[in-house]
Every structure is written in C-alpha cells, then in structure tokens.
mmCIF file of C-alpha atoms in Angstrom:
data_model
loop_
_atom_site.group_PDB
_atom_site.id
_atom_site.type_symbol
_atom_site.label_atom_id
_atom_site.label_comp_id
_atom_site.label_asym_id
_atom_site.label_seq_id
_atom_site.Cartn_x
_atom_site.Cartn_y
_atom_site.Cartn_z
ATOM 1 C CA MET A 1 8.368 9.818 9.103
ATOM 2 C CA ALA A 2 10.260 12.855 10.338
ATOM 3 C CA GLY A 3 10.685 15.373 7.591
ATOM 4 C CA THR A 4 9.435 12.987 4.905
ATOM 5 C CA THR A 5 6.258 11.353 3.722
ATOM 6 C CA ASP A 6 5.115 7.945 2.564
ATOM 7 C CA MET A 7 4.842 8.763 -1.116
ATOM 8 C CA THR A 8 2.647 5.829 -1.978
ATOM 9 C CA GLY A 9 -0.077 7.557 -0.101
ATOM 10 C CA ALA A 10 -0.482 10.591 -2.323
ATOM 11 C CA PRO A 11 -4.103 11.580 -2.893
ATOM 12 C CA GLY A 12 -5.720 8.941 -5.038
ATOM 13 C CA ALA A 13 -2.869 6.744 -3.939
ATOM 14 C CA THR A 14 -0.042 6.425 -6.396
ATOM 15 C CA GLY A 15 1.235 7.427 -9.769
ATOM 16 C CA VAL A 16 3.928 7.196 -12.482
ATOM 17 C CA SER A 17 4.769 7.118 -16.136
ATOM 18 C CA ASP A 18 3.590 4.365 -18.445
ATOM 19 C CA THR A 19 7.156 3.115 -18.892
ATOM 20 C CA GLY A 20 8.334 2.999 -15.284
ATOM 21 C CA ASP A 21 11.057 0.471 -14.414
ATOM 22 C CA THR A 22 9.585 -2.348 -12.337
ATOM 23 C CA ARG A 23 12.501 -4.740 -12.601
ATOM 24 C CA ASP A 24 12.759 -6.921 -9.535
ATOM 25 C CA THR A 25 16.253 -7.526 -8.187
ATOM 26 C CA ASP A 26 15.178 -11.062 -7.220
ATOM 27 C CA ASP A 27 13.360 -11.950 -10.439
ATOM 28 C CA LEU A 28 13.767 -9.933 -13.643
ATOM 29 C CA ARG A 29 10.919 -11.784 -15.363
ATOM 30 C CA GLY A 30 7.804 -9.785 -14.496
ATOM 31 C CA PRO A 31 4.707 -11.658 -13.287
ATOM 32 C CA THR A 32 2.396 -13.247 -15.813
ATOM 33 C CA ARG A 33 -1.336 -12.834 -15.678
ATOM 34 C CA PRO A 34 -2.806 -14.816 -12.788
ATOM 35 C CA GLY A 35 -5.573 -17.100 -13.920
ATOM 36 C CA HIS A 36 -4.805 -16.688 -17.628
ATOM 37 C CA GLY A 37 -7.692 -18.260 -19.485
ATOM 38 C CA HIS A 38 -9.926 -17.814 -16.430
ATOM 39 C CA ALA A 39 -13.463 -16.767 -17.372
ATOM 40 C CA HIS A 40 -14.060 -13.103 -16.605
ATOM 41 C CA GLY A 41 -16.454 -12.586 -13.727
ATOM 42 C CA GLY A 42 -15.492 -15.747 -11.833
ATOM 43 C CA PRO A 43 -13.740 -15.780 -8.481
ATOM 44 C CA ALA A 44 -10.378 -14.055 -8.322
ATOM 45 C CA PRO A 45 -7.451 -16.488 -8.342
ATOM 46 C CA ALA A 46 -6.042 -16.839 -4.841
ATOM 47 C CA HIS A 47 -2.606 -17.939 -5.988
ATOM 48 C CA ILE A 48 0.467 -16.166 -7.294
ATOM 49 C CA HIS A 49 2.420 -17.795 -10.122
ATOM 50 C CA ALA A 50 5.496 -19.678 -8.992
ATOM 51 C CA HIS A 51 7.942 -17.297 -10.689
ATOM 52 C CA ALA A 52 6.351 -14.134 -9.289
ATOM 53 C CA HIS A 53 7.090 -12.719 -5.863
ATOM 54 C CA VAL A 54 4.181 -11.776 -3.597
ATOM 55 C CA LEU A 55 5.654 -8.265 -3.318
ATOM 56 C CA ASP A 56 5.298 -7.749 -7.081
ATOM 57 C CA ASN A 57 1.557 -7.224 -6.521
ATOM 58 C CA PRO A 58 1.317 -6.762 -2.740
ATOM 59 C CA ALA A 59 -2.247 -5.460 -2.579
ATOM 60 C CA ARG A 60 -3.550 -8.469 -4.494
ATOM 61 C CA ALA A 61 -1.488 -10.884 -2.391
ATOM 62 C CA ALA A 62 -2.831 -9.253 0.782
ATOM 63 C CA LEU A 63 -6.484 -9.227 -0.322
ATOM 64 C CA THR A 64 -6.362 -12.870 -1.397
ATOM 65 C CA GLY A 65 -4.508 -13.766 1.816
ATOM 66 C CA PRO A 66 -4.300 -12.273 5.310
ATOM 67 C CA HIS A 67 -6.523 -9.270 4.458
ATOM 68 C CA ALA A 68 -9.251 -11.235 2.649
ATOM 69 C CA HIS A 69 -11.791 -10.157 5.279
ATOM 70 C CA PHE A 70 -11.363 -6.529 4.096
ATOM 71 C CA ALA A 71 -11.879 -7.382 0.420
ATOM 72 C CA GLU A 72 -14.667 -6.460 -1.982
ATOM 73 C CA GLN A 73 -14.669 -7.954 -5.471
ATOM 74 C CA ARG A 74 -15.877 -7.427 -9.015
ATOM 75 C CA GLY A 75 -14.690 -10.153 -11.400
ATOM 76 C CA ARG A 76 -10.920 -10.407 -11.024
ATOM 77 C CA VAL A 77 -10.608 -6.999 -9.356
ATOM 78 C CA LEU A 78 -10.483 -6.571 -5.592
ATOM 79 C CA ARG A 79 -10.328 -3.556 -3.339
ATOM 80 C CA TYR A 80 -10.223 -2.807 0.350
ATOM 81 C CA GLN A 81 -13.460 -1.627 1.923
ATOM 82 C CA ALA A 82 -13.745 2.068 1.156
ATOM 83 C CA ASP A 83 -13.368 3.313 4.730
ATOM 84 C CA VAL A 84 -10.295 1.137 5.388
ATOM 85 C CA THR A 85 -7.864 2.209 2.663
ATOM 86 C CA PRO A 86 -8.167 3.231 -1.011
ATOM 87 C CA TRP A 87 -5.922 0.455 -2.343
ATOM 88 C CA LEU A 88 -7.154 -1.594 -5.267
ATOM 89 C CA ALA A 89 -5.843 -5.002 -6.397
ATOM 90 C CA VAL A 90 -5.606 -5.069 -10.191
ATOM 91 C CA PRO A 91 -4.675 -8.178 -12.216
ATOM 92 C CA ASP A 92 -1.144 -8.022 -13.589
ATOM 93 C CA ASP A 93 -2.427 -7.574 -17.165
ATOM 94 C CA PRO A 94 -6.047 -6.352 -16.915
ATOM 95 C CA ASP A 95 -8.323 -6.849 -19.912
ATOM 96 C CA ALA A 96 -11.209 -4.627 -21.046
ATOM 97 C CA GLY A 97 -13.649 -6.344 -18.704
ATOM 98 C CA ASP A 98 -11.306 -5.820 -15.754
ATOM 99 C CA TRP A 99 -11.205 -2.076 -16.448
ATOM 100 C CA VAL A 100 -15.018 -2.005 -16.414
ATOM 101 C CA ASP A 101 -14.947 -3.743 -13.041
ATOM 102 C CA ILE A 102 -12.312 -1.327 -11.738
ATOM 103 C CA ALA A 103 -14.572 1.577 -12.700
ATOM 104 C CA ALA A 104 -17.605 -0.079 -11.128
ATOM 105 C CA LEU A 105 -15.804 -0.698 -7.849
ATOM 106 C CA THR A 106 -14.564 2.866 -7.483
ATOM 107 C CA GLY A 107 -17.369 4.917 -9.038
ATOM 108 C CA PRO A 108 -17.322 8.044 -11.224
ATOM 109 C CA GLY A 109 -14.905 10.879 -10.567
ATOM 110 C CA VAL A 110 -12.697 8.844 -8.230
ATOM 111 C CA ASP A 111 -8.921 8.596 -8.577
ATOM 112 C CA VAL A 112 -8.113 4.881 -8.775
ATOM 113 C CA PRO A 113 -4.771 3.883 -7.208
ATOM 114 C CA LEU A 114 -2.749 1.622 -9.494
ATOM 115 C CA LEU A 115 0.046 0.428 -7.214
ATOM 116 C CA GLY A 116 2.952 -0.821 -9.335
ATOM 117 C CA TYR A 117 0.926 -1.081 -12.568
ATOM 118 C CA VAL A 118 2.907 0.302 -15.519
ATOM 119 C CA GLY A 119 0.815 -0.820 -18.501
ATOM 120 C CA GLN A 120 -1.332 1.449 -20.611
ATOM 121 C CA VAL A 121 -4.680 2.669 -19.319
ATOM 122 C CA PRO A 122 -7.612 2.358 -21.753
ATOM 123 C CA GLU A 123 -8.817 5.185 -23.948
ATOM 124 C CA GLY A 124 -11.028 7.566 -21.992
ATOM 125 C CA TRP A 125 -9.246 7.029 -18.681
ATOM 126 C CA GLU A 126 -7.412 10.067 -17.308
ATOM 127 C CA VAL A 127 -4.079 9.535 -15.569
ATOM 128 C CA THR A 128 -4.245 11.946 -12.620
ATOM 129 C CA PHE A 129 -1.012 11.184 -10.766
ATOM 130 C CA ARG A 130 2.402 9.806 -11.741
ATOM 131 C CA MET A 131 5.522 9.076 -9.736
ATOM 132 C CA GLU A 132 8.491 6.737 -9.821
ATOM 133 C CA GLY A 133 8.874 4.711 -6.654
ATOM 134 C CA VAL A 134 10.983 2.173 -4.831
ATOM 135 C CA GLN A 135 10.183 -0.839 -2.710
ATOM 136 C CA LEU A 136 12.536 -1.661 0.143
ATOM 137 C CA VAL A 137 12.656 -4.762 2.335
ATOM 138 C CA GLY A 138 13.912 -5.149 5.883
ATOM 139 C CA ASP A 139 15.103 -8.743 5.786
ATOM 140 C CA GLY A 140 18.300 -7.778 7.640
ATOM 141 C CA LEU A 141 16.747 -5.237 9.965
ATOM 142 C CA ALA A 142 17.866 -5.077 13.603
ATOM 143 C CA ALA A 143 14.452 -4.099 14.954
ATOM 144 C CA ALA A 144 13.773 -3.406 18.599
ATOM 145 C CA PRO A 145 10.849 -2.395 20.833
ATOM 146 C CA ASP A 146 10.726 1.140 22.208
ATOM 147 C CA PRO A 147 9.608 1.840 25.779
ATOM 148 C CA GLU A 148 8.056 5.203 24.909
ATOM 149 C CA THR A 149 5.717 3.867 22.230
ATOM 150 C CA VAL A 150 2.073 3.200 23.015
ATOM 151 C CA LEU A 151 -0.402 0.983 21.180
ATOM 152 C CA LEU A 152 -2.989 2.982 19.247
ATOM 153 C CA GLY A 153 -6.531 1.784 18.590
ATOM 154 C CA PRO A 154 -9.998 2.924 17.506
ATOM 155 C CA ALA A 155 -10.302 5.368 20.416
ATOM 156 C CA ASP A 156 -7.187 7.175 19.137
ATOM 157 C CA VAL A 157 -8.428 7.573 15.553
ATOM 158 C CA PRO A 158 -9.498 11.250 15.893
ATOM 159 C CA GLU A 159 -5.985 12.199 17.042
ATOM 160 C CA MET A 160 -4.412 9.997 14.383
ATOM 161 C CA LEU A 161 -6.499 11.633 11.661
ATOM 162 C CA ASP A 162 -5.493 15.057 12.975
ATOM 163 C CA LEU A 163 -1.776 14.166 12.923
ATOM 164 C CA VAL A 164 -2.117 12.764 9.394
ATOM 165 C CA ALA A 165 -3.884 15.941 8.234
ATOM 166 C CA ARG A 166 -0.987 18.034 9.551
ATOM 167 C CA THR A 167 1.842 15.857 8.221
ATOM 168 C CA GLN A 168 0.424 14.269 5.024
ATOM 169 C CA PRO A 169 2.088 10.811 5.174
ATOM 170 C CA GLY A 170 -0.553 9.347 2.854
ATOM 171 C CA PRO A 171 -4.132 8.060 3.024
ATOM 172 C CA PHE A 172 -5.343 7.264 6.513
ATOM 173 C CA LEU A 173 -9.060 6.633 6.884
ATOM 174 C CA PRO A 174 -11.327 5.985 9.891
ATOM 175 C CA ARG A 175 -10.760 2.206 9.767
ATOM 176 C CA THR A 176 -7.141 2.117 8.544
ATOM 177 C CA VAL A 177 -6.108 1.323 12.113
ATOM 178 C CA GLU A 178 -7.760 -2.095 11.684
ATOM 179 C CA LEU A 179 -5.137 -3.169 9.125
ATOM 180 C CA GLY A 180 -2.552 -3.960 11.780
ATOM 181 C CA THR A 181 -0.573 -2.632 14.718
ATOM 182 C CA TYR A 182 -0.173 1.132 15.076
ATOM 183 C CA LEU A 183 2.235 2.624 17.585
ATOM 184 C CA GLY A 184 2.490 6.226 18.722
ATOM 185 C CA ILE A 185 4.557 8.510 20.891
ATOM 186 C CA ARG A 186 2.839 11.000 23.182
ATOM 187 C CA ARG A 187 4.216 14.074 24.918
ATOM 188 C CA ASP A 188 2.125 15.746 27.609
ATOM 189 C CA GLY A 189 -0.721 13.495 26.494
ATOM 190 C CA ALA A 190 -0.675 14.662 22.867
ATOM 191 C CA LEU A 191 0.042 12.284 19.983
ATOM 192 C CA ILE A 192 3.164 13.658 18.265
ATOM 193 C CA ALA A 193 4.347 10.746 16.106
ATOM 194 C CA MET A 194 3.110 7.397 14.842
ATOM 195 C CA ALA A 195 3.722 4.511 12.451
ATOM 196 C CA GLY A 196 1.878 1.325 11.638
ATOM 197 C CA GLU A 197 1.111 -1.572 9.343
ATOM 198 C CA ARG A 198 -0.743 -1.453 6.031
ATOM 199 C CA LEU A 199 -0.550 -4.085 3.256
ATOM 200 C CA ARG A 200 0.035 -7.629 4.513
ATOM 201 C CA PRO A 201 0.890 -10.106 1.752
ATOM 202 C CA PRO A 202 1.712 -13.583 3.079
ATOM 203 C CA GLY A 203 4.953 -13.510 5.068
ATOM 204 C CA TRP A 204 5.374 -9.735 4.779
ATOM 205 C CA THR A 205 3.932 -6.550 6.322
ATOM 206 C CA GLU A 206 4.233 -3.029 4.962
ATOM 207 C CA ILE A 207 5.199 -0.217 7.336
ATOM 208 C CA SER A 208 3.257 2.955 6.596
ATOM 209 C CA ALA A 209 1.728 6.152 8.043
ATOM 210 C CA VAL A 210 5.098 7.161 9.476
ATOM 211 C CA CYS A 211 4.699 10.760 10.564
ATOM 212 C CA THR A 212 5.949 13.243 13.156
ATOM 213 C CA ASP A 213 4.494 16.538 14.299
ATOM 214 C CA PRO A 214 6.694 19.279 12.741
ATOM 215 C CA ALA A 215 7.453 20.697 16.185
ATOM 216 C CA PHE A 216 9.162 17.436 17.187
ATOM 217 C CA ARG A 217 11.115 16.578 14.057
ATOM 218 C CA GLY A 218 14.841 15.970 14.315
ATOM 219 C CA GLU A 219 14.564 13.852 17.460
ATOM 220 C CA GLY A 220 14.735 10.476 15.700
ATOM 221 C CA LEU A 221 11.146 9.583 16.534
ATOM 222 C CA ALA A 222 10.446 8.187 13.055
ATOM 223 C CA SER A 223 13.421 5.820 13.245
ATOM 224 C CA ARG A 224 12.368 4.587 16.673
ATOM 225 C CA LEU A 225 8.801 3.982 15.552
ATOM 226 C CA ILE A 226 9.849 2.167 12.373
ATOM 227 C CA LEU A 227 12.094 -0.179 14.364
ATOM 228 C CA ALA A 228 9.385 -0.741 16.990
ATOM 229 C CA VAL A 229 6.737 -1.591 14.384
ATOM 230 C CA ALA A 230 9.249 -3.790 12.554
ATOM 231 C CA HIS A 231 9.990 -5.625 15.807
ATOM 232 C CA GLY A 232 6.348 -6.635 16.135
ATOM 233 C CA ILE A 233 6.310 -7.814 12.515
ATOM 234 C CA GLN A 234 9.417 -9.928 13.041
ATOM 235 C CA GLU A 235 8.040 -11.355 16.285
ATOM 236 C CA ARG A 236 5.215 -13.031 14.353
ATOM 237 C CA GLY A 237 7.669 -14.442 11.797
ATOM 238 C CA GLU A 238 7.105 -11.918 9.008
ATOM 239 C CA THR A 239 9.402 -9.464 7.224
ATOM 240 C CA PRO A 240 8.810 -5.692 7.049
ATOM 241 C CA PHE A 241 8.827 -3.792 3.763
ATOM 242 C CA LEU A 242 7.856 -0.308 2.635
ATOM 243 C CA HIS A 243 7.424 1.975 -0.342
ATOM 244 C CA THR A 244 8.496 5.534 -0.996
ATOM 245 C CA GLY A 245 9.088 7.867 -3.931
ATOM 246 C CA ALA A 246 12.280 7.308 -5.916
ATOM 247 C CA GLY A 247 13.065 10.995 -5.525
ATOM 248 C CA ASN A 248 12.506 10.962 -1.775
ATOM 249 C CA THR A 249 16.224 10.622 -1.122
ATOM 250 C CA ALA A 250 16.084 11.693 2.528
ATOM 251 C CA ALA A 251 13.596 8.933 3.295
ATOM 252 C CA ILE A 252 15.586 6.350 1.342
ATOM 253 C CA ARG A 253 18.788 7.264 3.187
ATOM 254 C CA LEU A 254 17.019 6.918 6.517
ATOM 255 C CA TYR A 255 15.494 3.559 5.608
ATOM 256 C CA GLU A 256 18.834 2.221 4.372
ATOM 257 C CA SER A 257 20.582 3.428 7.531
ATOM 258 C CA LEU A 258 18.102 1.361 9.534
ATOM 259 C CA GLY A 259 18.854 -1.774 7.502
ATOM 260 C CA PHE A 260 16.333 -1.725 4.652
ATOM 261 C CA ARG A 261 17.568 -2.549 1.150
ATOM 262 C CA LEU A 262 16.216 -1.828 -2.295
ATOM 263 C CA ARG A 263 14.238 -4.758 -3.678
ATOM 264 C CA ARG A 264 12.788 -3.206 -6.817
ATOM 265 C CA ARG A 265 11.997 0.006 -8.595
ATOM 266 C CA THR A 266 8.295 0.417 -9.150
ATOM 267 C CA ALA A 267 5.738 2.946 -10.280
ATOM 268 C CA PHE A 268 2.900 4.770 -8.597
ATOM 269 C CA ARG A 269 0.025 6.399 -10.387
ATOM 270 C CA SER A 270 -3.703 6.885 -10.261
ATOM 271 C CA ALA A 271 -6.296 7.196 -13.004
ATOM 272 C CA ARG A 272 -9.907 8.301 -13.276
ATOM 273 C CA ALA A 273 -12.529 6.271 -15.128
ATOM 274 C CA PRO A 274 -14.867 7.715 -17.754
ATOM 275 C CA GLU A 275 -18.360 8.012 -16.322
ATOM 276 C CA HIS A 276 -20.010 5.725 -18.862
ATOM 277 C CA LEU A 277 -18.114 2.750 -17.391
ATOM 278 C CA THR A 278 -19.503 3.104 -13.884
ATOM 279 C CA ASP A 279 -22.725 1.121 -13.865
ATOM 280 C CA GLY A 280 -23.412 1.479 -10.144
ATOM 281 C CA ARG A 281 -23.599 -2.243 -9.433
ATOM 282 C CA PRO A 282 -22.367 -3.047 -5.924
ATOM 283 C CA ALA A 283 -19.153 -4.852 -5.066
ATOM 284 C CA VAL A 284 -19.460 -8.393 -3.780
ATOM 285 C CA PRO A 285 -17.854 -9.110 -0.383
ATOM 286 C CA VAL A 286 -15.278 -11.872 -0.585
ATOM 287 C CA PRO A 287 -16.034 -14.789 1.763
ATOM 288 C CA VAL A 288 -13.452 -15.200 4.503
ATOM 289 C CA PRO A 289 -11.650 -18.539 4.052
#
C-alpha cells in the first residue's frame, strides 16, 4: 500500500516474541490442538474445532479448504507449493514429530514462517525474525469497483515482481498470482500499483501485496485498490481480512478509515531448523477433494 508495507510478508515471512498477545476479540479461549490424539504421520485433520475461528490459523484453514490444491504435506504439517508462497500451516500445538516434519518440508538453512504461532520453538531452532502484529477484518467495509484497475495475470508477473522488488510489500513469487484475483493500475502502460488476494480460509480472503510505486504515492491508489479487491471478495459472498505489523500505525489508520476493524492481536516470526532435522524426504501432495 502507499507508503506502507504488508508486514506479514517480511523475508522468511513473519516474526514475534514468544509471549505475543494472540487474544481474539471474538473468542478469548485460544484454539486447542486439532486432531488431539491423532496418530502422527496420518492425514492432516480437515476440520477446525467448534470453539476456534478459522482466522485463528488462516493458513491451515486455507490449505485444508479452498487452497487444498496448492498444499504439500508431511504428517500434520502443510505448506504451499514453494513457488506459490512461503506460508506454512503448523498445528496449533506442534509436538516433536511435527517440528521434524516442518524441517523436512522447508529444508536446511530456510527461514520457516510461523504465522500467529507464539509457543516455544524447540532447542536448536534459531528464531530469525520477530514482530507483533494485528489482524483486521472488513465485515463492515463499503467496497466498490474501480474503473482504472486492470486484472493482472501470469503474463504480468515480470512487472509485478519488479514492482514488489522496488516496494517490498512482502513475499511475492512467480506463482503467487494464482492464489486469487490481482488488480493493478497502469500509467502510460507501466504498472504503478497493485493489490491482490492471498490466504483464503473458508468464507474469508486475505488482501495482500498492496504496493505503490514511490513516484505515485499520495494519490490514494492503495485505498482504491484495496476497496476494488474487497469488492470482488464480497461479490462471491466472502469477507476480506488482512494482517499488518502492530507498529505500522499509518497502515492501521488507513485500513480503519476504509472500514476495517481490529479482530485480534497476533504474532509474526520465523525460525530456522537445525540441519540434522532435515532428512531430505519429499513432501506429499495433498489430494484435491
């Protein structure tokens, strides 16, 4: 977005302290472990416990739902295909075997994104990024289409990657565009701003990759793109949401002015596995339901 970045997309993905506040304004009882008592190494549970909200673990809800066709799996751990997005879906309370599977999925020397996870990492793991974050929802958003926006697709990826490199809104890989709708604004043929869809838990879609060329900031392009992307989300009966850093006050003010509200405080961090845990076994593609 103009003058700001999507902080959940820091290199390696996310980060925070071990004691970050993840209290949910809708449900102050955090989620319990899905599939408790489930034998390690079996199929990942496709359900979310009744008292937990799908946005408490949005990557897992997406990869066991609308984004299942992007998923790769080891035991109870899922991730997006490596050229789509770096996000990993970790069980709410991973055990020792889950951490081995996390390491095997990502490989040695890779920063593993732990979106919203605030528990302890095992001995030998190195926390490489920490940040407090917020999750906002647009359930009262007055979204609207924008006549200047254009639909972006695979042919636009080189320009999208260039814009991302210059504005740093967060991870955007060659196939990220496949996650959902991406809209852009062009001037004299050049792509100067864009926004799109990332995580898609059932009933919800995350708005991400909001960025504007520095030469065109201050024109309200980010706001227009957010509302245009949100309009498409609402048109299919879903609700937009997004993440940003708790200290990113300019972004939070903008989002709230558009009609987003704080749902929960969360935590972003990434960690690197010790090399002895990465056994090199391949991930198993998850069958599409």
